[in-house]
Short mmCIF file of N, CA, C and O in Angstrom, two decimals:
data_model
loop_
_atom_site.label_atom_id
_atom_site.label_comp_id
_atom_site.label_asym_id
_atom_site.label_seq_id
_atom_site.Cartn_x
_atom_site.Cartn_y
_atom_site.Cartn_z
N UNK A 15 0.41 -0.89 -0.01
CA UNK A 15 0.09 0.03 0.16
C UNK A 15 0.79 1.15 -0.08
O UNK A 15 1.84 1.39 0.87
N UNK A 16 0.82 2.14 -0.88
CA UNK A 16 1.52 3.27 -1.38
C UNK A 16 1.55 4.60 0.44
O UNK A 16 2.38 4.78 0.15
N UNK A 17 0.24 4.24 0.84
CA UNK A 17 0.13 4.89 1.46
C UNK A 17 1.08 4.69 2.85
O UNK A 17 1.28 5.91 4.14
N UNK A 18 1.56 3.90 3.10
CA UNK A 18 2.57 3.67 4.01
C UNK A 18 3.83 3.52 4.00
O UNK A 18 4.64 3.79 4.99
N UNK A 19 4.21 3.93 2.54
CA UNK A 19 5.67 4.49 2.34
C UNK A 19 5.70 5.73 2.84
O UNK A 19 5.13 6.57 2.84
N UNK A 20 6.92 5.86 3.50
CA UNK A 20 7.38 7.31 4.31
C UNK A 20 8.57 7.49 3.92
O UNK A 20 9.46 6.96 3.56
N UNK A 21 8.56 8.81 3.31
CA UNK A 21 9.66 9.65 2.86
C UNK A 21 10.62 10.68 3.64
O UNK A 21 9.78 10.91 4.44
N UNK A 22 11.50 11.07 3.82
CA UNK A 22 12.49 11.55 4.47
C UNK A 22 11.75 13.37 4.67
O UNK A 22 11.69 13.70 5.62
N UNK A 23 11.12 13.44 3.52
CA UNK A 23 10.63 14.80 3.24
C UNK A 23 9.32 14.94 3.99
O UNK A 23 8.50 15.81 4.14
N UNK A 24 8.67 13.75 4.28
CA UNK A 24 7.32 13.71 5.11
C UNK A 24 7.29 13.98 6.57
O UNK A 24 6.29 13.98 7.00
N UNK A 25 8.41 13.94 6.98
CA UNK A 25 8.67 13.94 8.49
C UNK A 25 8.68 15.29 8.79
O UNK A 25 8.66 16.14 7.96
N UNK A 26 8.08 15.19 10.08
CA UNK A 26 7.95 16.82 10.63
C UNK A 26 8.94 17.33 10.76
O UNK A 26 10.18 16.84 10.87
N UNK A 27 8.91 18.98 10.42
CA UNK A 27 10.54 19.83 10.85
C UNK A 27 11.20 19.20 12.15
O UNK A 27 12.30 19.60 12.32
N UNK A 28 10.39 19.09 13.26
CA UNK A 28 10.82 18.96 14.59
C UNK A 28 11.57 17.63 14.93
O UNK A 28 12.58 17.85 15.74
N UNK A 29 11.89 16.70 14.12
CA UNK A 29 12.36 15.77 14.12
C UNK A 29 13.94 15.82 13.72
O UNK A 29 13.98 16.31 12.67
N UNK A 30 14.97 15.06 14.28
CA UNK A 30 16.11 15.28 14.08
C UNK A 30 16.80 13.78 14.30
O UNK A 30 16.57 12.91 15.52
N UNK A 31 18.13 13.34 13.45
CA UNK A 31 18.68 12.39 14.23
C UNK A 31 19.72 12.33 15.02
O UNK A 31 20.24 13.91 14.90
N UNK A 32 20.05 11.62 15.67
CA UNK A 32 21.34 11.70 16.19
C UNK A 32 22.61 12.05 15.48
O UNK A 32 22.65 12.06 14.73
N UNK A 33 23.57 12.73 16.41
CA UNK A 33 24.63 13.06 15.58
C UNK A 33 25.40 12.03 15.18
O UNK A 33 26.10 11.99 14.07
N UNK A 34 25.45 11.04 16.07
CA UNK A 34 26.06 9.42 15.85
C UNK A 34 25.58 9.08 14.45
O UNK A 34 26.22 8.51 13.53
N UNK A 35 24.22 9.02 14.36
CA UNK A 35 23.42 8.39 13.02
C UNK A 35 23.69 9.22 11.87
O UNK A 35 24.10 8.89 10.66
N UNK A 36 23.81 10.55 11.98
CA UNK A 36 24.42 11.72 10.92
C UNK A 36 25.73 11.23 10.29
O UNK A 36 26.20 11.53 9.39
N UNK A 37 26.64 11.26 11.55
CA UNK A 37 28.11 11.01 11.09
C UNK A 37 27.95 9.50 10.57
O UNK A 37 28.86 9.51 9.38
N UNK A 38 27.07 8.69 10.89
CA UNK A 38 27.50 7.44 10.08
C UNK A 38 27.06 7.33 8.69
O UNK A 38 27.84 6.84 8.01
N UNK A 39 25.69 8.24 8.42
CA UNK A 39 25.63 8.08 7.14
C UNK A 39 26.24 8.56 6.32
O UNK A 39 26.73 8.42 5.03
N UNK A 40 27.21 9.89 6.87
CA UNK A 40 27.83 10.78 6.21
C UNK A 40 29.12 10.17 5.73
O UNK A 40 29.53 9.95 4.60
N UNK A 41 29.47 9.44 6.90
CA UNK A 41 30.91 8.48 6.76
C UNK A 41 31.00 7.67 5.69
O UNK A 41 31.84 7.42 4.55
N UNK A 42 29.71 7.15 5.64
CA UNK A 42 29.45 5.84 4.36
C UNK A 42 29.30 6.39 3.16
O UNK A 42 29.91 5.96 2.34
N UNK A 43 28.68 7.61 2.83
CA UNK A 43 28.64 8.14 1.62
C UNK A 43 29.68 8.73 1.20
O UNK A 43 30.10 8.91 -0.01
N UNK A 44 30.69 9.24 2.09
CA UNK A 44 31.90 10.00 1.62
C UNK A 44 32.86 8.92 1.35
O UNK A 44 33.57 9.11 0.57
N UNK A 45 32.72 7.69 1.48
CA UNK A 45 33.39 6.52 0.65
C UNK A 45 33.11 6.30 -0.63
O UNK A 45 33.94 5.95 -1.60
N UNK A 46 32.21 7.00 -1.23
CA UNK A 46 31.83 6.64 -2.59
C UNK A 46 31.16 7.62 -3.34
O UNK A 46 31.11 7.54 -4.63
N UNK A 47 31.00 9.00 -2.31
CA UNK A 47 30.84 10.25 -3.40
C UNK A 47 31.31 11.44 -2.99
O UNK A 47 31.92 11.08 -1.84
N UNK A 48 31.25 12.60 -3.98
CA UNK A 48 31.83 13.52 -3.29
C UNK A 48 31.11 14.42 -2.29
O UNK A 48 29.69 14.01 -2.02
N UNK A 49 31.59 15.50 -1.52
CA UNK A 49 31.00 16.13 -0.52
C UNK A 49 29.51 16.64 -1.02
O UNK A 49 28.43 16.79 -0.36
N UNK A 50 29.51 17.01 -2.29
CA UNK A 50 27.99 17.81 -2.60
C UNK A 50 26.92 16.81 -2.64
O UNK A 50 25.94 17.01 -2.19
N UNK A 51 27.24 15.84 -3.14
CA UNK A 51 26.25 14.73 -3.61
C UNK A 51 26.05 13.79 -2.18
O UNK A 51 25.07 13.51 -1.64
N UNK A 52 27.24 13.63 -1.27
CA UNK A 52 27.18 13.50 0.32
C UNK A 52 26.11 14.24 1.07
O UNK A 52 25.16 13.42 1.66
N UNK A 53 26.28 15.66 1.03
CA UNK A 53 25.08 16.28 1.51
C UNK A 53 23.70 16.31 0.94
O UNK A 53 23.02 16.00 1.57
N UNK A 54 23.78 16.03 -0.58
CA UNK A 54 21.91 16.00 -1.16
C UNK A 54 21.76 14.53 -0.72
O UNK A 54 20.40 14.68 -0.19
N UNK A 55 22.21 13.33 -0.68
CA UNK A 55 21.73 12.34 -0.04
C UNK A 55 21.57 12.30 1.35
O UNK A 55 20.29 11.73 1.73
N UNK A 56 22.58 12.90 2.06
CA UNK A 56 22.13 12.86 3.72
C UNK A 56 21.05 13.46 3.86
O UNK A 56 20.18 13.08 5.00
N UNK A 57 21.23 14.60 3.20
CA UNK A 57 19.72 15.43 3.45
C UNK A 57 18.39 14.15 3.23
O UNK A 57 17.29 14.50 3.77
N UNK A 58 18.31 14.01 1.86
CA UNK A 58 17.21 13.20 1.60
C UNK A 58 17.11 11.92 2.35
O UNK A 58 16.15 11.52 2.84
N UNK A 59 17.95 11.18 2.84
CA UNK A 59 18.02 9.95 3.97
C UNK A 59 17.33 10.51 5.35
O UNK A 59 16.57 9.94 5.82
N UNK A 60 18.40 11.28 5.97
CA UNK A 60 17.97 11.90 7.17
C UNK A 60 16.55 12.83 7.29
O UNK A 60 16.03 12.65 8.79
N UNK A 61 16.64 13.95 6.40
CA UNK A 61 15.42 14.61 6.65
C UNK A 61 16.12 16.15 7.31
O UNK A 61 15.36 16.60 7.87
N UNK A 62 17.49 15.88 7.52
CA UNK A 62 18.19 16.96 8.36
C UNK A 62 18.01 18.35 7.15
O UNK A 62 18.06 17.97 5.79
N UNK A 63 18.30 19.30 7.91
CA UNK A 63 18.67 20.51 6.95
C UNK A 63 20.23 20.37 6.34
O UNK A 63 20.75 20.24 6.75
N UNK A 64 19.81 21.29 5.11
CA UNK A 64 21.20 20.91 3.95
C UNK A 64 22.55 21.69 4.79
O UNK A 64 23.61 21.38 4.86
N UNK A 65 22.17 22.53 5.61
CA UNK A 65 23.13 23.80 6.02
C UNK A 65 23.83 22.61 7.32
O UNK A 65 25.09 22.62 7.30
N UNK A 66 22.89 22.12 8.16
CA UNK A 66 23.75 21.16 9.44
C UNK A 66 24.38 20.13 8.59
O UNK A 66 25.71 19.90 9.29
N UNK A 67 23.89 19.29 7.74
CA UNK A 67 24.95 18.40 7.10
C UNK A 67 25.98 18.82 6.57
O UNK A 67 26.98 18.06 6.48
N UNK A 68 25.85 19.78 5.75
CA UNK A 68 27.29 20.30 5.38
C UNK A 68 28.19 20.76 6.15
O UNK A 68 29.35 20.53 6.16
N UNK A 69 28.01 21.48 7.05
CA UNK A 69 28.58 21.68 8.05
C UNK A 69 29.27 20.48 9.13
O UNK A 69 30.67 20.76 9.39
N UNK A 70 28.27 19.33 9.02
CA UNK A 70 29.09 18.52 9.88
C UNK A 70 30.28 17.79 8.61
O UNK A 70 31.06 17.29 9.55
N UNK A 71 29.78 17.64 7.43
CA UNK A 71 30.85 17.22 6.49
C UNK A 71 31.90 17.92 6.74
O UNK A 71 32.95 16.95 6.52
N UNK A 72 32.13 19.15 6.74
CA UNK A 72 33.25 19.85 7.01
C UNK A 72 33.99 19.50 7.98
O UNK A 72 35.32 19.28 8.13
N UNK A 73 33.36 19.32 9.33
CA UNK A 73 33.73 19.20 10.40
C UNK A 73 34.38 17.91 10.51
O UNK A 73 35.67 17.78 10.65
N UNK A 74 34.09 16.87 9.85
CA UNK A 74 34.51 15.33 9.48
C UNK A 74 35.28 15.34 8.67
O UNK A 74 36.74 14.81 8.93
N UNK A 75 35.91 16.21 7.83
CA UNK A 75 36.35 16.19 6.74
C UNK A 75 38.04 16.79 7.41
O UNK A 75 38.76 16.21 6.91
N UNK A 76 37.69 17.96 7.98
CA UNK A 76 38.51 18.55 8.98
C UNK A 76 39.56 17.53 9.85
O UNK A 76 40.57 17.47 9.76
N UNK A 77 38.58 16.68 10.22
CA UNK A 77 39.07 15.64 11.69
C UNK A 77 39.82 14.67 11.01
O UNK A 77 40.70 14.11 11.54
N UNK A 78 39.74 14.18 9.62
CA UNK A 78 40.07 13.09 8.86
C UNK A 78 41.76 13.51 8.36
O UNK A 78 42.24 12.78 8.05
N UNK A 79 41.52 14.92 8.06
CA UNK A 79 42.77 15.22 7.42
C UNK A 79 44.02 15.45 8.24
O UNK A 79 45.25 15.94 8.02
N UNK A 80 43.86 15.34 9.70
CA UNK A 80 45.00 15.90 10.60
C UNK A 80 45.50 14.46 11.07
O UNK A 80 45.67 13.14 10.50
#
């Protein structure tokens, strides 16, 4: 039944994923796509705001380059 399918865009704006879950999704995606695509996909998967996702990608990238 199509009505039971839920997309991240259907989630309420007040819902948020944990930072650990966000990091897990970002880390997995950065292994196979660039930052821009990882931002887009993470936003779609988690429903998080694009600005939060991209900021976290930059933080993780900085810590990986040390």
